[in-house]
Short mmCIF file of C-alpha atoms and ligand atoms in Angstrom, two decimals:
data_model
loop_
_atom_site.label_atom_id
_atom_site.label_comp_id
_atom_site.label_asym_id
_atom_site.label_seq_id
_atom_site.Cartn_x
_atom_site.Cartn_y
_atom_site.Cartn_z
CA MET A 28 -12.43 -1.72 -45.71
CA ALA A 29 -9.13 -2.01 -47.55
CA LYS A 30 -6.03 -0.95 -45.63
CA ARG A 31 -4.67 2.25 -47.13
CA VAL A 32 -1.00 3.10 -47.52
CA VAL A 33 0.76 6.18 -48.83
CA LEU A 34 3.98 5.17 -50.59
CA ALA A 35 6.97 7.42 -51.27
CA TYR A 36 7.20 6.77 -54.99
CA SER A 37 10.10 7.63 -57.28
CA GLY A 38 8.75 5.90 -60.37
CA GLY A 39 11.75 3.58 -60.53
CA LEU A 40 11.69 -0.21 -60.60
CA ASP A 41 11.76 -0.79 -56.82
CA THR A 42 8.92 1.52 -55.89
CA SER A 43 6.81 0.41 -58.90
CA VAL A 44 7.19 -3.20 -57.81
CA ILE A 45 6.29 -2.14 -54.24
CA VAL A 46 2.95 -0.74 -55.49
CA ARG A 47 2.01 -4.12 -56.91
CA TRP A 48 3.48 -6.09 -54.00
CA LEU A 49 1.44 -4.11 -51.46
CA THR A 50 -1.70 -4.35 -53.60
CA GLU A 51 -1.34 -8.14 -53.63
CA ARG A 52 -1.25 -8.04 -49.84
CA GLY A 53 -4.56 -6.24 -49.62
CA TYR A 54 -3.44 -2.62 -49.46
CA GLU A 55 -4.91 0.25 -51.40
CA VAL A 56 -1.85 2.22 -52.53
CA ILE A 57 -1.70 5.99 -52.92
CA THR A 58 1.67 7.06 -54.34
CA TYR A 59 3.39 10.27 -53.35
CA THR A 60 6.15 11.85 -55.44
CA ALA A 61 7.91 15.10 -54.60
CA ASP A 62 9.85 17.37 -56.89
CA VAL A 63 12.80 18.34 -54.70
CA GLY A 64 14.86 19.50 -57.65
CA GLN A 65 16.06 16.10 -58.84
CA GLY A 66 15.76 17.44 -62.38
CA GLU A 67 13.70 14.56 -63.68
CA GLU A 68 10.52 14.76 -65.72
CA LEU A 69 7.66 13.85 -63.40
CA SER A 70 4.73 14.22 -65.80
CA GLU A 71 4.56 10.49 -66.52
CA ILE A 72 4.69 9.45 -62.88
CA PRO A 73 0.90 9.30 -62.24
CA GLN A 74 0.36 7.12 -65.29
CA LYS A 75 3.20 4.79 -64.25
CA ALA A 76 1.86 4.57 -60.70
CA ARG A 77 -1.61 3.65 -61.92
CA VAL A 78 -0.32 1.03 -64.35
CA SER A 79 1.54 -0.50 -61.40
CA GLY A 80 -1.72 -0.61 -59.43
CA ALA A 81 -2.01 2.64 -57.46
CA VAL A 82 -5.50 4.00 -56.80
CA GLU A 83 -4.22 7.57 -56.66
CA ALA A 84 -0.94 9.28 -57.55
CA VAL A 85 0.06 12.60 -56.00
CA VAL A 86 2.91 14.65 -57.45
CA GLU A 87 3.96 17.88 -55.77
CA ASP A 88 6.53 20.58 -56.32
CA LEU A 89 8.36 21.02 -53.00
CA LYS A 90 11.44 22.77 -54.37
CA GLU A 91 10.99 26.08 -52.59
CA GLU A 92 9.96 24.53 -49.28
CA PHE A 93 12.96 22.23 -49.52
CA ALA A 94 15.34 25.09 -50.31
CA ARG A 95 14.04 27.47 -47.58
CA ASN A 96 13.26 25.13 -44.72
CA TYR A 97 15.81 22.36 -45.17
CA CYS A 98 18.80 23.49 -47.27
CA LEU A 99 19.03 27.00 -45.82
CA PRO A 100 19.19 25.99 -42.12
CA THR A 101 21.81 23.39 -43.04
CA LEU A 102 23.86 26.06 -44.81
CA ARG A 103 23.57 28.36 -41.77
CA ALA A 104 25.01 25.57 -39.65
CA LEU A 105 27.75 24.86 -42.25
CA ALA A 106 26.89 21.25 -41.55
CA LEU A 107 29.11 18.64 -43.18
CA TYR A 108 28.82 15.02 -42.05
CA GLU A 109 32.27 13.79 -41.04
CA GLY A 110 33.62 17.09 -42.29
CA LYS A 111 32.82 16.40 -45.94
CA TYR A 112 29.27 15.43 -46.90
CA PRO A 113 26.80 18.32 -47.29
CA LEU A 114 23.86 16.03 -46.44
CA THR A 115 22.03 16.02 -49.76
CA ALA A 116 19.94 12.83 -49.49
CA SER A 117 19.66 13.13 -45.70
CA LEU A 118 17.80 16.42 -46.06
CA SER A 119 15.01 15.41 -48.40
CA ARG A 120 13.81 12.43 -46.35
CA PRO A 121 12.27 14.37 -43.44
CA LEU A 122 10.40 16.64 -45.83
CA ILE A 123 9.05 13.69 -47.83
CA ALA A 124 8.14 11.91 -44.58
CA LYS A 125 6.25 14.99 -43.41
CA ARG A 126 4.21 15.08 -46.61
CA LEU A 127 3.57 11.31 -46.39
CA VAL A 128 2.08 11.83 -42.95
CA GLU A 129 -0.05 14.73 -44.18
CA GLN A 130 -1.27 12.72 -47.17
CA ALA A 131 -2.04 9.76 -44.90
CA GLN A 132 -4.21 12.05 -42.83
CA ARG A 133 -5.97 13.38 -45.96
CA VAL A 134 -6.84 9.93 -47.35
CA GLY A 135 -7.39 8.25 -43.99
CA ALA A 136 -4.41 5.87 -44.25
CA ASP A 137 -2.93 4.12 -41.23
CA PHE A 138 0.23 3.16 -43.13
CA VAL A 139 3.01 4.84 -45.06
CA ALA A 140 5.69 3.00 -47.02
CA HIS A 141 9.12 3.65 -48.50
CA GLY A 142 11.53 1.82 -50.78
CA SER A 143 14.68 2.06 -48.68
CA THR A 144 16.81 -0.97 -47.91
CA GLY A 145 17.60 -2.46 -44.51
CA LYS A 146 21.26 -1.45 -44.51
CA GLY A 147 20.97 2.21 -45.44
CA ASN A 148 20.39 5.42 -43.54
CA ASP A 149 17.26 6.47 -45.38
CA GLN A 150 15.01 3.92 -43.62
CA VAL A 151 15.98 5.50 -40.30
CA ARG A 152 15.33 9.04 -41.53
CA PHE A 153 11.92 8.14 -42.96
CA GLU A 154 10.77 6.21 -39.94
CA LEU A 155 12.01 8.54 -37.21
CA SER A 156 10.46 11.50 -39.02
CA VAL A 157 7.10 9.76 -39.45
CA TRP A 158 6.96 8.65 -35.83
CA ALA A 159 7.92 12.08 -34.51
CA LEU A 160 5.03 13.57 -36.47
CA ASN A 161 2.49 10.78 -35.93
CA PRO A 162 3.41 7.83 -33.71
CA ASN A 163 0.21 5.98 -34.66
CA ILE A 164 1.21 5.49 -38.27
CA GLU A 165 2.82 2.20 -39.16
CA VAL A 166 5.71 2.30 -41.61
CA LEU A 167 6.10 -0.46 -44.18
CA ALA A 168 9.43 -1.13 -45.88
CA PRO A 169 8.81 -3.96 -48.39
CA VAL A 170 12.41 -4.03 -49.67
CA ARG A 171 13.52 -5.17 -46.20
CA GLU A 172 11.30 -8.21 -46.27
CA TRP A 173 10.35 -9.21 -49.78
CA GLU A 174 11.36 -12.40 -51.57
CA PHE A 175 13.40 -10.98 -54.47
CA ARG A 176 17.08 -11.69 -54.18
CA SER A 177 18.27 -9.94 -57.32
CA ARG A 178 17.32 -7.25 -59.75
CA GLU A 179 16.58 -9.98 -62.33
CA GLU A 180 13.94 -11.50 -60.05
CA GLU A 181 12.37 -8.10 -59.56
CA VAL A 182 12.34 -7.40 -63.31
CA GLU A 183 10.76 -10.78 -63.94
CA TYR A 184 8.01 -10.00 -61.39
CA ALA A 185 7.51 -6.57 -62.96
CA LEU A 186 7.15 -8.00 -66.45
CA ARG A 187 4.73 -10.65 -65.21
CA HIS A 188 2.50 -7.89 -63.83
CA SER A 189 2.83 -5.48 -66.78
CA ILE A 190 4.81 -2.98 -64.70
CA PRO A 191 6.82 -0.78 -67.08
CA VAL A 192 10.57 -1.57 -66.96
CA LYS A 193 13.01 0.75 -68.70
CA ALA A 194 14.51 -1.06 -71.69
CA THR A 195 17.71 1.00 -71.57
CA LYS A 196 20.64 -0.52 -69.76
CA GLU A 197 20.78 1.18 -66.37
CA LYS A 198 24.00 2.53 -64.90
CA PRO A 199 25.39 0.38 -62.09
CA TYR A 200 24.95 3.15 -59.51
CA SER A 201 22.38 3.95 -56.87
CA VAL A 202 21.72 7.66 -57.30
CA ASP A 203 19.71 10.14 -55.28
CA LYS A 204 19.30 13.74 -56.43
CA ASN A 205 17.86 16.98 -55.16
CA LEU A 206 18.58 20.72 -55.24
CA TRP A 207 21.34 20.33 -52.67
CA GLY A 208 23.24 17.73 -54.67
CA VAL A 209 23.64 14.21 -55.98
CA SER A 210 24.61 11.06 -54.01
CA VAL A 211 26.14 8.16 -55.88
CA GLU A 212 26.98 4.71 -54.52
CA CYS A 213 27.43 1.07 -55.61
CA GLY A 214 28.91 -0.51 -58.72
CA PRO A 215 32.58 0.29 -59.37
CA LEU A 216 32.61 2.71 -56.43
CA GLU A 217 32.62 -0.25 -54.05
CA ASP A 218 36.32 -0.70 -54.82
CA LEU A 219 37.80 1.98 -52.54
CA TRP A 220 41.05 2.17 -54.46
CA GLU A 221 39.52 2.87 -57.86
CA GLU A 222 38.99 6.45 -58.97
CA PRO A 223 35.28 7.09 -59.67
CA PRO A 224 34.62 6.62 -63.39
CA GLU A 225 33.47 9.73 -65.23
CA ASP A 226 30.02 8.25 -65.81
CA ALA A 227 29.39 8.38 -62.05
CA PHE A 228 29.05 12.17 -62.30
CA GLU A 229 26.00 13.95 -63.66
CA TRP A 230 26.08 17.55 -62.50
CA THR A 231 29.78 18.38 -62.59
CA LYS A 232 31.99 18.56 -65.62
CA ASP A 233 35.27 16.64 -65.68
CA PRO A 234 37.64 19.43 -64.57
CA ARG A 235 39.95 18.53 -67.49
CA HIS A 236 37.21 19.59 -69.87
CA ALA A 237 36.00 22.59 -67.91
CA PRO A 238 36.55 26.04 -69.49
CA GLU A 239 40.15 27.25 -69.77
CA GLU A 240 39.12 30.61 -68.33
CA PRO A 241 38.08 30.95 -64.68
CA ALA A 242 34.62 32.23 -63.84
CA TYR A 243 33.83 34.61 -61.01
CA VAL A 244 30.64 34.46 -59.05
CA GLU A 245 29.45 37.05 -56.58
CA VAL A 246 27.03 35.72 -53.98
CA GLU A 247 25.03 38.24 -51.97
CA PHE A 248 23.50 37.45 -48.59
CA GLU A 249 20.82 39.19 -46.56
CA GLU A 250 20.50 38.08 -42.95
CA GLY A 251 22.03 34.74 -43.75
CA THR A 252 19.99 34.07 -46.90
CA PRO A 253 21.57 34.02 -50.35
CA VAL A 254 19.54 36.51 -52.39
CA ALA A 255 21.57 37.31 -55.52
CA LEU A 256 24.14 35.84 -57.89
CA ASN A 257 26.32 38.21 -59.89
CA GLY A 258 23.92 41.05 -59.11
CA LYS A 259 20.81 39.18 -60.23
CA ARG A 260 18.24 38.95 -57.44
CA TYR A 261 16.20 35.83 -56.88
CA ALA A 262 12.77 35.72 -55.29
CA LEU A 263 13.05 31.92 -55.22
CA LEU A 264 15.95 30.36 -53.35
CA SER A 265 15.30 27.12 -55.24
CA GLN A 266 15.96 28.89 -58.54
CA LEU A 267 19.15 30.42 -57.18
CA LEU A 268 20.31 26.93 -56.22
CA LEU A 269 19.45 25.50 -59.64
CA ASP A 270 21.39 28.27 -61.39
CA LEU A 271 24.36 27.98 -59.05
CA ASN A 272 24.46 24.20 -59.53
CA ALA A 273 24.65 24.73 -63.29
CA LEU A 274 27.29 27.45 -63.06
CA ALA A 275 29.61 25.72 -60.58
CA GLY A 276 28.99 22.30 -62.14
CA ALA A 277 30.19 23.61 -65.51
CA HIS A 278 33.55 24.35 -63.84
CA GLY A 279 33.78 20.93 -62.22
CA VAL A 280 33.32 22.34 -58.71
CA GLY A 281 31.69 20.31 -55.92
CA ARG A 282 32.89 16.71 -56.31
CA ILE A 283 33.35 14.78 -53.08
CA ASP A 284 34.71 11.24 -52.66
CA MET A 285 34.63 9.72 -49.19
CA VAL A 286 34.21 6.63 -47.07
CA GLU A 287 31.56 7.38 -44.48
CA ASN A 288 30.17 5.76 -41.36
CA ARG A 289 26.59 4.70 -41.89
CA LEU A 290 24.17 4.54 -38.99
CA VAL A 291 23.88 0.76 -39.21
CA GLY A 292 27.58 0.38 -38.46
CA ILE A 293 29.11 -0.19 -41.87
CA LYS A 294 31.47 2.02 -43.80
CA SER A 295 30.54 2.82 -47.36
CA ARG A 296 32.18 4.61 -50.25
CA GLU A 297 30.12 7.55 -51.39
CA VAL A 298 30.56 10.02 -54.17
CA TYR A 299 28.71 13.32 -54.08
CA GLU A 300 28.23 16.24 -56.37
CA ALA A 301 27.14 19.43 -54.66
CA PRO A 302 28.28 22.31 -56.85
CA GLY A 303 25.90 24.99 -55.59
CA ALA A 304 26.08 23.93 -51.95
CA THR A 305 29.90 23.90 -52.08
CA VAL A 306 29.97 27.50 -53.32
CA LEU A 307 27.44 28.62 -50.71
CA TYR A 308 29.29 26.91 -47.84
CA GLU A 309 32.55 28.62 -48.81
CA ALA A 310 30.84 31.97 -49.19
CA TYR A 311 28.82 31.72 -45.99
CA ARG A 312 31.80 30.66 -43.94
CA ASP A 313 33.86 33.54 -45.23
CA LEU A 314 31.20 36.12 -44.42
CA LEU A 315 30.50 34.58 -41.01
CA SER A 316 34.16 34.84 -40.05
CA LEU A 317 34.10 38.50 -41.06
CA VAL A 318 30.99 39.55 -39.14
CA LEU A 319 31.32 37.48 -35.96
CA ASP A 320 33.57 38.31 -33.06
CA ARG A 321 36.21 35.69 -32.33
CA PHE A 322 34.35 34.19 -29.36
CA SER A 323 31.13 33.55 -31.26
CA PHE A 324 32.90 32.29 -34.39
CA HIS A 325 35.06 29.81 -32.49
CA TYR A 326 32.08 28.56 -30.52
CA PHE A 327 30.16 28.10 -33.77
CA LEU A 328 33.00 26.20 -35.41
CA SER A 329 33.61 23.83 -32.56
CA HIS A 330 30.05 23.12 -31.43
CA ILE A 331 27.54 23.63 -34.21
CA SER A 332 28.58 22.23 -37.59
CA HIS A 333 29.46 18.72 -36.49
CA GLN A 334 26.46 18.45 -34.18
CA TYR A 335 24.03 19.72 -36.80
CA ALA A 336 25.41 17.32 -39.40
CA LYS A 337 24.95 14.39 -37.02
CA VAL A 338 21.38 15.40 -36.26
CA VAL A 339 20.49 15.56 -39.96
CA TYR A 340 22.42 12.43 -40.93
CA GLU A 341 20.96 10.39 -38.11
CA GLY A 342 17.35 11.23 -38.95
CA LEU A 343 16.65 13.55 -36.01
CA TRP A 344 15.26 16.41 -38.09
CA PHE A 345 12.04 16.63 -36.11
CA SER A 346 13.76 16.87 -32.75
CA PRO A 347 13.99 19.73 -30.25
CA LEU A 348 17.77 19.55 -30.68
CA ARG A 349 17.55 20.51 -34.35
CA GLU A 350 15.15 23.33 -33.50
CA ALA A 351 17.44 24.62 -30.79
CA LEU A 352 20.46 24.49 -33.11
CA ASP A 353 18.43 26.38 -35.70
CA ALA A 354 17.62 29.04 -33.13
CA PHE A 355 21.35 29.45 -32.49
CA THR A 356 22.37 29.68 -36.15
CA SER A 357 19.43 31.98 -37.01
CA SER A 358 20.54 34.33 -34.28
CA LEU A 359 24.00 34.59 -35.84
CA ALA A 360 22.60 34.69 -39.38
CA ARG A 361 21.19 38.18 -38.68
CA TYR A 362 24.72 39.53 -39.12
CA VAL A 363 25.46 37.66 -42.33
CA ASN A 364 24.92 40.48 -44.81
CA GLY A 365 27.09 41.36 -47.77
CA LYS A 366 28.85 39.86 -50.73
CA VAL A 367 31.47 37.22 -51.38
CA ARG A 368 33.36 36.91 -54.63
CA LEU A 369 34.55 33.46 -55.61
CA LYS A 370 36.69 32.15 -58.42
CA LEU A 371 35.87 28.85 -60.09
CA TYR A 372 38.49 27.15 -62.17
CA LYS A 373 38.73 23.54 -63.28
CA GLY A 374 37.29 21.91 -60.19
CA HIS A 375 38.85 24.43 -57.85
CA LEU A 376 36.99 27.00 -55.79
CA GLN A 377 38.47 29.97 -54.01
CA VAL A 378 37.08 32.96 -52.17
CA VAL A 379 38.86 36.01 -53.60
CA GLY A 380 36.92 38.91 -52.09
CA ARG A 381 34.30 39.83 -49.51
CA SER A 382 32.48 42.90 -48.19
CA SER A 383 29.84 43.41 -45.53
CA PRO A 384 28.06 46.27 -43.77
CA ASN A 385 28.53 44.19 -40.59
CA SER A 386 32.22 43.66 -41.17
CA LEU A 387 34.35 43.75 -38.01
CA TYR A 388 37.51 44.26 -40.04
CA VAL A 389 39.05 47.62 -39.11
CA GLU A 390 41.70 48.62 -41.56
CA ASP A 391 43.37 51.10 -39.21
CA LEU A 392 43.93 48.30 -36.74
CA ALA A 393 44.99 45.71 -39.29
CA THR A 394 47.32 47.76 -41.44
CA TYR A 395 51.11 47.67 -41.27
CA SER A 396 51.32 51.05 -43.00
CA GLU A 397 51.82 54.45 -41.34
CA ARG A 398 48.06 54.65 -40.73
CA ASP A 399 48.40 51.92 -38.12
CA ALA A 400 46.29 52.82 -35.06
CA PHE A 401 47.07 49.73 -32.99
CA ASP A 402 48.85 50.34 -29.70
CA HIS A 403 51.91 48.13 -30.17
CA ARG A 404 53.12 48.68 -26.62
CA ALA A 405 49.94 47.09 -25.29
CA GLY A 406 51.12 43.93 -27.03
CA ALA A 407 53.87 43.43 -24.45
CA SER A 408 51.54 43.47 -21.44
CA PHE A 409 48.99 41.34 -23.23
CA THR A 410 51.56 38.72 -24.16
CA LYS A 411 52.99 38.74 -20.64
CA VAL A 412 49.65 37.99 -19.02
CA PHE A 413 48.38 35.65 -21.73
CA GLY A 414 51.61 33.67 -21.66
CA LEU A 415 51.86 33.48 -17.86
CA PRO A 416 50.62 29.87 -17.54
CA LEU A 417 53.35 28.61 -19.87
CA LYS A 418 55.99 30.70 -18.15
CA VAL A 419 54.99 29.18 -14.81
CA LEU A 420 55.14 25.72 -16.36
CA GLY A 421 58.59 26.43 -17.77
CA ARG A 422 59.85 27.55 -14.35
CA VAL A 423 58.51 24.51 -12.56
CA ARG A 424 59.97 22.14 -15.15
CA GLU A 425 63.32 23.88 -14.95
CA LYS A 426 63.46 23.03 -11.22
CA CYS A 427 62.75 19.34 -11.54
N1 LIG B 526 25.10 8.05 -47.98
C1 LIG B 526 24.19 9.11 -48.19
C2 LIG B 526 23.31 9.32 -47.01
O1 LIG B 526 23.15 8.43 -46.23
C3 LIG B 526 23.43 8.96 -49.47
C4 LIG B 526 22.28 8.03 -49.48
C5 LIG B 526 21.69 8.04 -50.82
N2 LIG B 526 20.57 7.22 -50.97
C6 LIG B 526 20.38 6.46 -52.05
N3 LIG B 526 19.27 5.86 -52.13
N4 LIG B 526 21.29 6.33 -52.98
O2 LIG B 526 22.77 10.38 -46.83
#
């Protein structure tokens, strides 16, 4: 019986060549393509997969599952890798890996395959996710071991085997897209000093050409879930994300340029566009700071965001640690109700208003007007006791 393999298939040159390459090595290839909101037409994928040699091509819409079960928990953790990257590509890999495993079970395949390279993070995310879900499945990564040394060699192989190759000149970038944002690397971006050329960006307008008038967006949350934009309710979180990406992108909001530490030990220059996620992070953070007491908020800031980002970036999605962190953030998310008003203007984003039924802001205590209800005299005793350690220190130092 032929060995069966389920391949994560994008329809691009690499994964099309992989179909043929695996077929030549005796595998029966079933391709799997997910719509995670990359905004590309997927209707021609099955035909392309078959022409390349696949025996079956599966295409699925995973947008809502991706939005609810992957983007939302990441938002609730306010996770940013190295303080900047909202984890766009890192988030889709575990979901795709999960579906690969499920498809492998359906078709009786002992193998799954992906098109990631040997120096990236995605190989780690795919493989760790697959093994956590089914340690008996073997993962194949042809790009790590095949003979092609350049794109030209791959194109030549593709043409020899009647694999469709796009005639249009491709951009020099490696791009990965989903509802949570776009990742861009390679080409001119490899020169750290050079500003990213405008053609590196797809979802955000050049702020110079963004509208002259600012736009306001009101994001409403219920128990830590964004449910409405400017008063319009969404049953589908994925649709809310698509609309927010378009709205914030039109104002040039959500561009990120950074040098990041990859898992394999190298630093790489990455450019991201995450217009919707950027708005939601700002809004969520603002509401969280309003509804949480100081102790919980400070604990959250110093222990959760960084840890969660590392877990996602490093491919540990299917780990008890991620589940435990989710339990923590879900517990706090119960209080995240209300609205945040944000202003978008030429690449700039600012929270300008907020309101919440769970707000801990007490105007009588905060005000400096005559309505002030704060006991100012208590401030003296508080400061005396709170400052005691430094006073002691000052005394001791004075003596030496
Ligand atoms: N550096 C990012 C990450 O590791 C983006 C990777 C994008 N992948 C790609 N094939 N371009 O999450």
